Amino acid sequence: MKVNVGQDLYLKGRIGWKGLAKSEYLEKSGYRIINGYSLKDGYIDWKIAGYISQERYEESPEIKLEINDILISKDGTIGKVGIVRKLEIPSTVASGIFVLRNIVEDWLDTEYLFQFLKSSNFKNFINRVKAEGSTINHLYQRDLVRLEIDIPDIIEQKRISKVLKNIDDKIEVNNKINAELEAMAKTIYDYWFVQFDFPDANGKPYKSSGGNMVHNEELKREIPEDWEKGVLDDIAKIVRGVSYNKHDIKTPNDDGVTPVLRATNITGNIIDLENMVYVPDEFVSEKQLMNKYDVLITMSSGSKNHIGKNGLFYFKTKVAFGAFCAKLEAKEDFQFYLSSYMQSAFVSETIKKECLGTSINNLNGSLVKGFRLVKPNEQVLKSFNKKMKPIHDKIGNNHKENQKLAALRDWLLPMLMNGQVTVGEAKGELGMVGEDNTKYGDV
């Protein structure tokens, strides 16, 4: 049996003249809109989805989202997919996204369809479309009319999709655990370095228990008496990324290539290894390779909202980063302090006030080096590291497990759908993920 995506299913996009200008996005409203930034490869990032007016939402009823709608990017990075698992308020999509809805649920499982669209089978289809099309990346509705999917009976579809969704669910659990750990790390940082209530010699909150504070004129605040004022350049060095042109980009299968992270790989304070570009090794210097616990920061972007977003790198994989980004490499024992500092309200407000007041969407490296901070004494810094290390170890392990789970899922998808692996064999492979060495790639 086959299903034709463009003919058998509900497929709609925003009409061109109804596209939204940047000025029409609101700070807050009762209506959400998903654009290319918030549609990630495999999920929707609601934290960065936009807001629009009721009028703009209501004018396109054909793309009002429903639970289990599948979204496909048709501009820019084409072929990214996500599924609407929840709808807290009425939502729609921007002009660069298709809405795909299953209207034949009696013989097609929606989850199976979603998993297929995440597979290498769909990516290969997208690559063929790109190869046959113009130099402008765009996916047309007529392209999806050419997409026919061989499907087993509905019972087998559900068995296959259940295995794959179990992997997605495990990844989501790890993400939720990490979010809680990150919130814990932020709370500790705020107590210690914003409120100055780190444990004193007696284990009591320093400032609240009457610890000696001295006014610092440059910081315009009181700090503990044996602490120092400083700037970011005192605790980290900044390195700009790799420059390359579109015609320099290779494939992961080419010899002598290095993967390159871009701003799109940073979400919140998380760095993922998805959809990297590959450039010849000779383009990359040793100092442009990421090390564990380096901070990657966006220095330039088409959107001011993305300037300064940053995340901590947890992996040991050989990975570089592009010229629109920079890495902050912590000095001495400042890795965890640097990471928390870069996620602080002070840094985000500084970027908004001092860096984004012009029409140029760039973050000046000299200004970043001059970000003001307080330098704790050696004893407090060591105590902070001791408290933060197990938190970051757990976050890092969850990230690594998610990479293995994602690699397993991507390997299983075509194998299950082509009948090369049974559901029972897939469950056995899933049990191997927790082992130290697997054949799905080291992270």
GROMACS .gro file of C-alpha atoms in nm:
model
  443
    1MET     CA    1   0.000   0.000   0.000
    2LYS     CA    2   0.117   0.355  -0.072
    3VAL     CA    3   0.024   0.698   0.057
    4ASN     CA    4   0.079   1.007  -0.156
    5VAL     CA    5   0.172   1.291   0.080
    6GLY     CA    6   0.066   1.569  -0.155
    7GLN     CA    7  -0.263   1.413  -0.264
    8ASP     CA    8  -0.399   1.186   0.010
    9LEU     CA    9  -0.330   1.418   0.304
   10TYR     CA   10  -0.426   1.772   0.407
   11LEU     CA   11  -0.138   1.998   0.302
   12LYS     CA   12  -0.157   2.376   0.340
   13GLY     CA   13   0.077   2.673   0.371
   14ARG     CA   14   0.040   3.045   0.435
   15ILE     CA   15  -0.060   3.237   0.122
   16GLY     CA   16   0.230   3.452   0.006
   17TRP     CA   17   0.068   3.793   0.039
   18LYS     CA   18  -0.038   3.707   0.394
   19GLY     CA   19   0.322   3.676   0.512
   20LEU     CA   20   0.410   3.868   0.827
   21ALA     CA   21   0.664   4.148   0.855
   22LYS     CA   22   0.899   4.146   1.156
   23SER     CA   23   0.716   4.450   1.292
   24GLU     CA   24   0.395   4.245   1.321
   25TYR     CA   25   0.544   4.005   1.574
   26LEU     CA   26   0.430   4.097   1.925
   27GLU     CA   27   0.602   4.073   2.262
   28LYS     CA   28   0.306   3.875   2.399
   29SER     CA   29  -0.048   3.787   2.293
   30GLY     CA   30  -0.301   3.506   2.301
   31TYR     CA   31  -0.188   3.369   1.963
   32ARG     CA   32   0.137   3.192   1.873
   33ILE     CA   33   0.315   3.158   1.540
   34ILE     CA   34   0.582   2.901   1.452
   35ASN     CA   35   0.851   3.016   1.212
   36GLY     CA   36   1.175   2.868   1.079
   37TYR     CA   37   1.364   2.949   1.400
   38SER     CA   38   1.120   2.768   1.629
   39LEU     CA   39   1.076   2.464   1.402
   40LYS     CA   40   1.371   2.241   1.483
   41ASP     CA   41   1.456   1.918   1.307
   42GLY     CA   42   1.223   1.677   1.487
   43TYR     CA   43   1.041   1.906   1.728
   44ILE     CA   44   0.889   2.249   1.789
   45ASP     CA   45   1.066   2.484   2.027
   46TRP     CA   46   0.775   2.674   2.179
   47LYS     CA   47   1.010   2.884   2.394
   48ILE     CA   48   1.115   3.084   2.088
   49ALA     CA   49   0.789   3.073   1.889
   50GLY     CA   50   0.647   3.418   1.822
   51TYR     CA   51   0.323   3.598   1.906
   52ILE     CA   52   0.081   3.768   1.666
   53SER     CA   53  -0.251   3.950   1.679
   54GLN     CA   54  -0.588   3.777   1.673
   55GLU     CA   55  -0.664   3.942   1.339
   56ARG     CA   56  -0.355   3.791   1.175
   57TYR     CA   57  -0.435   3.453   1.327
   58GLU     CA   58  -0.798   3.451   1.212
   59GLU     CA   59  -0.730   3.557   0.852
   60SER     CA   60  -0.580   3.217   0.760
   61PRO     CA   61  -0.816   2.950   0.900
   62GLU     CA   62  -0.667   2.681   0.676
   63ILE     CA   63  -0.342   2.684   0.877
   64LYS     CA   64  -0.487   2.704   1.228
   65LEU     CA   65  -0.298   2.428   1.406
   66GLU     CA   66  -0.451   2.116   1.557
   67ILE     CA   67  -0.301   1.847   1.780
   68ASN     CA   68  -0.090   1.600   1.577
   69ASP     CA   69  -0.043   1.836   1.283
   70ILE     CA   70   0.299   1.780   1.125
   71LEU     CA   71   0.501   2.085   1.019
   72ILE     CA   72   0.755   2.086   0.734
   73SER     CA   73   0.989   2.375   0.654
   74LYS     CA   74   0.972   2.482   0.290
   75ASP     CA   75   1.217   2.773   0.288
   76GLY     CA   76   1.575   2.814   0.407
   77THR     CA   77   1.671   2.478   0.559
   78ILE     CA   78   1.400   2.280   0.383
   79GLY     CA   79   1.267   1.950   0.512
   80LYS     CA   80   1.282   2.015   0.887
   81VAL     CA   81   0.984   1.849   1.054
   82GLY     CA   82   0.804   1.879   1.386
   83ILE     CA   83   0.476   1.759   1.531
   84VAL     CA   84   0.222   1.950   1.740
   85ARG     CA   85   0.208   1.747   2.062
   86LYS     CA   86   0.034   2.022   2.261
   87LEU     CA   87  -0.154   2.346   2.201
   88GLU     CA   88  -0.176   2.575   2.501
   89ILE     CA   89  -0.319   2.867   2.300
   90PRO     CA   90  -0.437   2.908   1.937
   91SER     CA   91  -0.140   2.882   1.702
   92THR     CA   92  -0.050   2.907   1.336
   93VAL     CA   93   0.257   2.898   1.111
   94ALA     CA   94   0.467   3.149   0.920
   95SER     CA   95   0.497   3.150   0.543
   96GLY     CA   96   0.802   2.920   0.537
   97ILE     CA   97   0.619   2.617   0.678
   98PHE     CA   98   0.370   2.359   0.549
   99VAL     CA   99   0.095   2.216   0.770
  100LEU     CA  100   0.046   1.844   0.702
  101ARG     CA  101  -0.260   1.675   0.856
  102ASN     CA  102  -0.351   1.307   0.847
  103ILE     CA  103  -0.708   1.272   0.717
  104VAL     CA  104  -0.688   0.897   0.649
  105GLU     CA  105  -0.630   0.772   1.003
  106ASP     CA  106  -0.809   0.443   0.937
  107TRP     CA  107  -0.516   0.321   0.725
  108LEU     CA  108  -0.230   0.560   0.808
  109ASP     CA  109  -0.081   0.604   1.156
  110THR     CA  110   0.011   0.969   1.218
  111GLU     CA  111   0.311   0.879   1.433
  112TYR     CA  112   0.440   0.644   1.161
  113LEU     CA  113   0.408   0.928   0.908
  114PHE     CA  114   0.596   1.166   1.138
  115GLN     CA  115   0.874   0.913   1.196
  116PHE     CA  116   0.907   0.856   0.821
  117LEU     CA  117   0.945   1.230   0.763
  118LYS     CA  118   1.231   1.233   1.016
  119SER     CA  119   1.408   0.949   0.838
  120SER     CA  120   1.691   0.942   0.586
  121ASN     CA  121   1.430   0.834   0.328
  122PHE     CA  122   1.268   1.177   0.344
  123LYS     CA  123   1.604   1.355   0.361
  124ASN     CA  124   1.709   1.172   0.045
  125PHE     CA  125   1.386   1.286  -0.122
  126ILE     CA  126   1.461   1.646  -0.019
  127ASN     CA  127   1.813   1.620  -0.161
  128ARG     CA  128   1.673   1.499  -0.493
  129VAL     CA  129   1.431   1.793  -0.501
  130LYS     CA  130   1.715   2.036  -0.428
  131ALA     CA  131   1.934   1.880  -0.697
  132GLU     CA  132   1.659   1.914  -0.959
  133GLY     CA  133   1.548   2.265  -0.857
  134SER     CA  134   1.687   2.616  -0.874
  135THR     CA  135   1.967   2.764  -0.666
  136ILE     CA  136   1.702   2.899  -0.423
  137ASN     CA  137   1.614   2.651  -0.150
  138HIS     CA  138   1.236   2.608  -0.162
  139LEU     CA  139   1.000   2.314  -0.126
  140TYR     CA  140   0.680   2.342  -0.330
  141GLN     CA  141   0.349   2.170  -0.273
  142ARG     CA  142   0.388   2.006  -0.613
  143ASP     CA  143   0.713   1.849  -0.491
  144LEU     CA  144   0.526   1.663  -0.217
  145VAL     CA  145   0.278   1.527  -0.474
  146ARG     CA  146   0.578   1.327  -0.598
  147LEU     CA  147   0.635   1.175  -0.254
  148GLU     CA  148   0.479   0.831  -0.222
  149ILE     CA  149   0.543   0.624   0.090
  150ASP     CA  150   0.519   0.245   0.101
  151ILE     CA  151   0.336   0.153   0.421
  152PRO     CA  152   0.262  -0.179   0.591
  153ASP     CA  153  -0.080  -0.252   0.742
  154ILE     CA  154  -0.198  -0.017   1.019
  155ILE     CA  155  -0.119  -0.265   1.298
  156GLU     CA  156   0.245  -0.297   1.189
  157GLN     CA  157   0.268   0.080   1.145
  158LYS     CA  158   0.163   0.129   1.507
  159ARG     CA  159   0.412  -0.132   1.631
  160ILE     CA  160   0.698   0.038   1.446
  161SER     CA  161   0.600   0.390   1.547
  162LYS     CA  162   0.567   0.286   1.912
  163VAL     CA  163   0.931   0.171   1.923
  164LEU     CA  164   1.049   0.494   1.762
  165LYS     CA  165   0.830   0.714   1.980
  166ASN     CA  166   0.967   0.538   2.290
  167ILE     CA  167   1.310   0.667   2.186
  168ASP     CA  168   1.171   1.019   2.139
  169ASP     CA  169   1.004   0.997   2.481
  170LYS     CA  170   1.331   0.895   2.647
  171ILE     CA  171   1.506   1.189   2.483
  172GLU     CA  172   1.231   1.418   2.611
  173VAL     CA  173   1.266   1.281   2.966
  174ASN     CA  174   1.639   1.353   2.956
  175ASN     CA  175   1.567   1.704   2.831
  176LYS     CA  176   1.327   1.767   3.119
  177ILE     CA  177   1.581   1.638   3.372
  178ASN     CA  178   1.842   1.867   3.220
  179ALA     CA  179   1.606   2.165   3.237
  180GLU     CA  180   1.560   2.101   3.610
  181LEU     CA  181   1.935   2.065   3.663
  182GLU     CA  182   2.002   2.385   3.469
  183ALA     CA  183   1.746   2.569   3.683
  184MET     CA  184   1.923   2.433   3.993
  185ALA     CA  185   2.260   2.554   3.862
  186LYS     CA  186   2.116   2.900   3.795
  187THR     CA  187   1.973   2.920   4.147
  188ILE     CA  188   2.309   2.827   4.299
  189TYR     CA  189   2.488   3.087   4.086
  190ASP     CA  190   2.239   3.359   4.184
  191TYR     CA  191   2.271   3.278   4.554
  192TRP     CA  192   2.649   3.275   4.544
  193PHE     CA  193   2.741   3.550   4.298
  194VAL     CA  194   2.440   3.783   4.280
  195GLN     CA  195   2.310   3.774   4.638
  196PHE     CA  196   2.654   3.678   4.780
  197ASP     CA  197   2.500   3.417   5.009
  198PHE     CA  198   2.759   3.149   4.940
  199PRO     CA  199   2.842   2.934   5.246
  200ASP     CA  200   3.082   3.109   5.483
  201ALA     CA  201   3.341   2.933   5.704
  202ASN     CA  202   3.057   2.812   5.927
  203GLY     CA  203   2.837   2.697   5.641
  204LYS     CA  204   2.599   2.993   5.678
  205PRO     CA  205   2.491   3.238   5.401
  206TYR     CA  206   2.775   3.491   5.383
  207LYS     CA  207   2.597   3.823   5.330
  208SER     CA  208   2.279   3.737   5.522
  209SER     CA  209   2.493   3.631   5.819
  210GLY     CA  210   2.679   3.962   5.833
  211GLY     CA  211   2.978   3.885   5.612
  212ASN     CA  212   3.198   4.189   5.543
  213MET     CA  213   3.104   4.375   5.224
  214VAL     CA  214   3.289   4.665   5.059
  215HIS     CA  215   3.158   4.910   4.800
  216ASN     CA  216   3.319   4.887   4.458
  217GLU     CA  217   3.288   5.210   4.262
  218GLU     CA  218   3.336   5.054   3.916
  219LEU     CA  219   3.081   4.779   3.975
  220LYS     CA  220   2.860   5.029   4.161
  221ARG     CA  221   2.772   4.771   4.424
  222GLU     CA  222   2.899   4.604   4.737
  223ILE     CA  223   3.102   4.285   4.703
  224PRO     CA  224   3.264   4.053   4.961
  225GLU     CA  225   3.573   4.215   5.106
  226ASP     CA  226   3.834   3.975   4.961
  227TRP     CA  227   3.677   3.953   4.614
  228GLU     CA  228   3.789   4.155   4.312
  229LYS     CA  229   3.625   4.340   4.028
  230GLY     CA  230   3.704   4.199   3.688
  231VAL     CA  231   3.604   4.167   3.325
  232LEU     CA  232   3.530   3.865   3.111
  233ASP     CA  233   3.876   3.885   2.953
  234ASP     CA  234   4.021   3.802   3.297
  235ILE     CA  235   3.852   3.461   3.308
  236ALA     CA  236   3.821   3.359   2.941
  237LYS     CA  237   3.966   3.413   2.597
  238ILE     CA  238   3.749   3.468   2.290
  239VAL     CA  239   3.811   3.293   1.956
  240ARG     CA  240   3.623   3.374   1.634
  241GLY     CA  241   3.497   3.098   1.406
  242VAL     CA  242   3.569   2.947   1.065
  243SER     CA  243   3.502   3.148   0.748
  244TYR     CA  244   3.373   2.963   0.443
  245ASN     CA  245   3.151   3.016   0.138
  246LYS     CA  246   2.859   2.806   0.017
  247HIS     CA  247   3.068   2.645  -0.253
  248ASP     CA  248   3.320   2.530   0.013
  249ILE     CA  249   3.062   2.311   0.190
  250LYS     CA  250   3.114   1.935   0.163
  251THR     CA  251   2.915   1.632   0.282
  252PRO     CA  252   2.977   1.417   0.591
  253ASN     CA  253   3.083   1.136   0.358
  254ASP     CA  254   3.366   1.334   0.201
  255ASP     CA  255   3.722   1.270   0.316
  256GLY     CA  256   3.914   1.530   0.516
  257VAL     CA  257   3.619   1.734   0.645
  258THR     CA  258   3.535   1.892   0.980
  259PRO     CA  259   3.177   1.954   1.104
  260VAL     CA  260   3.096   2.318   1.184
  261LEU     CA  261   2.843   2.443   1.439
  262ARG     CA  262   2.631   2.747   1.358
  263ALA     CA  263   2.401   2.976   1.552
  264THR     CA  264   2.112   2.741   1.472
  265ASN     CA  265   2.281   2.476   1.687
  266ILE     CA  266   2.231   2.690   2.000
  267THR     CA  267   1.889   2.678   2.165
  268GLY     CA  268   1.854   2.826   2.511
  269ASN     CA  269   2.180   2.715   2.672
  270ILE     CA  270   2.192   2.387   2.478
  271ILE     CA  271   2.425   2.305   2.191
  272ASP     CA  272   2.315   2.023   1.963
  273LEU     CA  273   2.512   1.844   1.693
  274GLU     CA  274   2.231   1.832   1.437
  275ASN     CA  275   2.244   1.970   1.082
  276MET     CA  276   2.603   2.086   1.097
  277VAL     CA  277   2.784   2.191   0.778
  278TYR     CA  278   3.111   2.029   0.671
  279VAL     CA  279   3.418   2.211   0.542
  280PRO     CA  280   3.767   2.095   0.440
  281ASP     CA  281   4.002   2.034   0.733
  282GLU     CA  282   4.244   2.300   0.610
  283PHE     CA  283   3.982   2.569   0.673
  284VAL     CA  284   3.994   2.499   1.047
  285SER     CA  285   4.274   2.593   1.285
  286GLU     CA  286   4.337   2.403   1.607
  287LYS     CA  287   4.210   2.692   1.818
  288GLN     CA  288   3.879   2.687   1.627
  289LEU     CA  289   3.793   2.340   1.756
  290MET     CA  290   3.550   2.316   2.047
  291ASN     CA  291   3.667   2.168   2.377
  292LYS     CA  292   3.453   2.029   2.655
  293TYR     CA  293   3.302   2.312   2.864
  294ASP     CA  294   3.375   2.583   2.607
  295VAL     CA  295   3.091   2.834   2.565
  296LEU     CA  296   2.965   2.896   2.210
  297ILE     CA  297   2.810   3.241   2.154
  298THR     CA  298   2.630   3.395   1.856
  299MET     CA  299   2.813   3.712   1.748
  300SER     CA  300   2.619   3.794   1.427
  301SER     CA  301   2.270   3.706   1.308
  302GLY     CA  302   1.991   3.821   1.080
  303SER     CA  303   1.778   3.861   1.393
  304LYS     CA  304   1.877   4.081   1.687
  305ASN     CA  305   1.694   3.841   1.918
  306HIS     CA  306   1.960   3.578   1.851
  307ILE     CA  307   2.265   3.794   1.914
  308GLY     CA  308   2.442   3.677   2.230
  309LYS     CA  309   2.261   3.346   2.271
  310ASN     CA  310   2.508   3.094   2.405
  311GLY     CA  311   2.545   2.741   2.532
  312LEU     CA  312   2.791   2.508   2.701
  313PHE     CA  313   2.962   2.241   2.490
  314TYR     CA  314   2.958   1.901   2.665
  315PHE     CA  315   3.113   1.677   2.401
  316LYS     CA  316   3.459   1.549   2.308
  317THR     CA  317   3.378   1.523   1.939
  318LYS     CA  318   3.596   1.704   1.684
  319VAL     CA  319   3.374   2.000   1.598
  320ALA     CA  320   3.448   2.358   1.484
  321PHE     CA  321   3.221   2.663   1.470
  322GLY     CA  322   3.132   2.919   1.205
  323ALA     CA  323   3.240   3.283   1.166
  324PHE     CA  324   2.909   3.419   1.295
  325CYS     CA  325   2.992   3.257   1.630
  326ALA     CA  326   3.278   3.270   1.879
  327LYS     CA  327   3.389   3.041   2.156
  328LEU     CA  328   3.474   3.150   2.507
  329GLU     CA  329   3.747   2.931   2.649
  330ALA     CA  330   3.759   2.957   3.028
  331LYS     CA  331   4.088   3.015   3.207
  332GLU     CA  332   4.200   2.809   3.507
  333ASP     CA  333   3.899   2.686   3.709
  334PHE     CA  334   3.637   2.925   3.569
  335GLN     CA  335   3.446   2.687   3.333
  336PHE     CA  336   3.132   2.655   3.544
  337TYR     CA  337   3.142   3.015   3.663
  338LEU     CA  338   3.176   3.134   3.301
  339SER     CA  339   2.885   2.921   3.183
  340SER     CA  340   2.651   3.047   3.457
  341TYR     CA  341   2.769   3.405   3.414
  342MET     CA  342   2.695   3.397   3.039
  343GLN     CA  343   2.341   3.276   3.113
  344SER     CA  344   2.284   3.548   3.373
  345ALA     CA  345   2.032   3.830   3.348
  346PHE     CA  346   2.321   4.078   3.369
  347VAL     CA  347   2.480   3.954   3.046
  348SER     CA  348   2.152   3.942   2.852
  349GLU     CA  349   2.060   4.292   2.967
  350THR     CA  350   2.407   4.421   2.883
  351ILE     CA  351   2.377   4.284   2.531
  352LYS     CA  352   2.035   4.442   2.486
  353LYS     CA  353   2.144   4.782   2.615
  354GLU     CA  354   2.492   4.817   2.473
  355CYS     CA  355   2.510   4.596   2.166
  356LEU     CA  356   2.173   4.605   1.995
  357GLY     CA  357   2.103   4.974   1.978
  358THR     CA  358   2.217   5.001   1.615
  359SER     CA  359   2.089   4.861   1.288
  360ILE     CA  360   2.393   4.629   1.268
  361ASN     CA  361   2.323   4.285   1.412
  362ASN     CA  362   2.675   4.224   1.542
  363LEU     CA  363   2.825   4.171   1.885
  364ASN     CA  364   3.161   4.345   1.925
  365GLY     CA  365   3.437   4.116   2.053
  366SER     CA  366   3.611   4.395   2.245
  367LEU     CA  367   3.289   4.478   2.425
  368VAL     CA  368   3.238   4.112   2.522
  369LYS     CA  369   3.589   4.101   2.666
  370GLY     CA  370   3.500   4.403   2.877
  371PHE     CA  371   3.182   4.263   3.035
  372ARG     CA  372   3.207   4.345   3.407
  373LEU     CA  373   3.199   4.071   3.669
  374VAL     CA  374   3.307   3.988   4.023
  375LYS     CA  375   3.598   3.749   4.075
  376PRO     CA  376   3.551   3.529   4.381
  377ASN     CA  377   3.842   3.420   4.595
  378GLU     CA  378   4.005   3.085   4.524
  379GLN     CA  379   3.833   2.901   4.809
  380VAL     CA  380   3.482   3.005   4.702
  381LEU     CA  381   3.557   2.921   4.339
  382LYS     CA  382   3.676   2.571   4.433
  383SER     CA  383   3.366   2.515   4.648
  384PHE     CA  384   3.144   2.634   4.363
  385ASN     CA  385   3.314   2.396   4.118
  386LYS     CA  386   3.272   2.107   4.361
  387LYS     CA  387   2.900   2.179   4.382
  388MET     CA  388   2.849   2.235   4.010
  389LYS     CA  389   3.056   1.947   3.868
  390PRO     CA  390   2.808   1.666   3.946
  391ILE     CA  391   2.525   1.878   3.803
  392HIS     CA  392   2.712   1.937   3.478
  393ASP     CA  393   2.832   1.576   3.466
  394LYS     CA  394   2.470   1.460   3.475
  395ILE     CA  395   2.362   1.715   3.214
  396GLY     CA  396   2.651   1.612   2.990
  397ASN     CA  397   2.573   1.241   3.029
  398ASN     CA  398   2.209   1.305   2.937
  399HIS     CA  399   2.317   1.501   2.629
  400LYS     CA  400   2.547   1.216   2.525
  401GLU     CA  401   2.276   0.956   2.580
  402ASN     CA  402   2.039   1.167   2.371
  403GLN     CA  403   2.294   1.176   2.090
  404LYS     CA  404   2.318   0.796   2.102
  405LEU     CA  405   1.941   0.761   2.114
  406ALA     CA  406   1.900   0.995   1.819
  407ALA     CA  407   2.166   0.805   1.623
  408LEU     CA  408   1.992   0.475   1.704
  409ARG     CA  409   1.654   0.617   1.601
  410ASP     CA  410   1.793   0.747   1.273
  411TRP     CA  411   1.953   0.409   1.203
  412LEU     CA  412   1.639   0.215   1.294
  413LEU     CA  413   1.394   0.431   1.099
  414PRO     CA  414   1.474   0.310   0.747
  415MET     CA  415   1.565  -0.040   0.868
  416LEU     CA  416   1.225  -0.091   1.032
  417MET     CA  417   1.035   0.068   0.748
  418ASN     CA  418   1.218  -0.139   0.487
  419GLY     CA  419   1.168  -0.459   0.688
  420GLN     CA  420   1.543  -0.514   0.739
  421VAL     CA  421   1.499  -0.507   1.119
  422THR     CA  422   1.203  -0.645   1.315
  423VAL     CA  423   1.036  -0.466   1.605
  424GLY     CA  424   1.175  -0.730   1.842
  425GLU     CA  425   1.530  -0.674   1.717
  426ALA     CA  426   1.481  -0.298   1.749
  427LYS     CA  427   1.388  -0.334   2.116
  428GLY     CA  428   1.710  -0.527   2.169
  429GLU     CA  429   1.912  -0.250   2.006
  430LEU     CA  430   1.739   0.005   2.229
  431GLY     CA  431   1.859  -0.184   2.536
  432MET     CA  432   2.221  -0.138   2.422
  433VAL     CA  433   2.212   0.241   2.435
  434GLY     CA  434   2.306   0.256   2.802
  435GLU     CA  435   2.626   0.059   2.738
  436ASP     CA  436   2.956   0.246   2.706
  437ASN     CA  437   3.035   0.143   2.348
  438THR     CA  438   2.780   0.118   2.069
  439LYS     CA  439   2.805   0.115   1.694
  440TYR     CA  440   2.600   0.433   1.654
  441GLY     CA  441   2.888   0.678   1.702
  442ASP     CA  442   3.090   0.812   1.994
  443VAL     CA  443   3.009   1.144   2.156
   0.00000   0.00000   0.00000
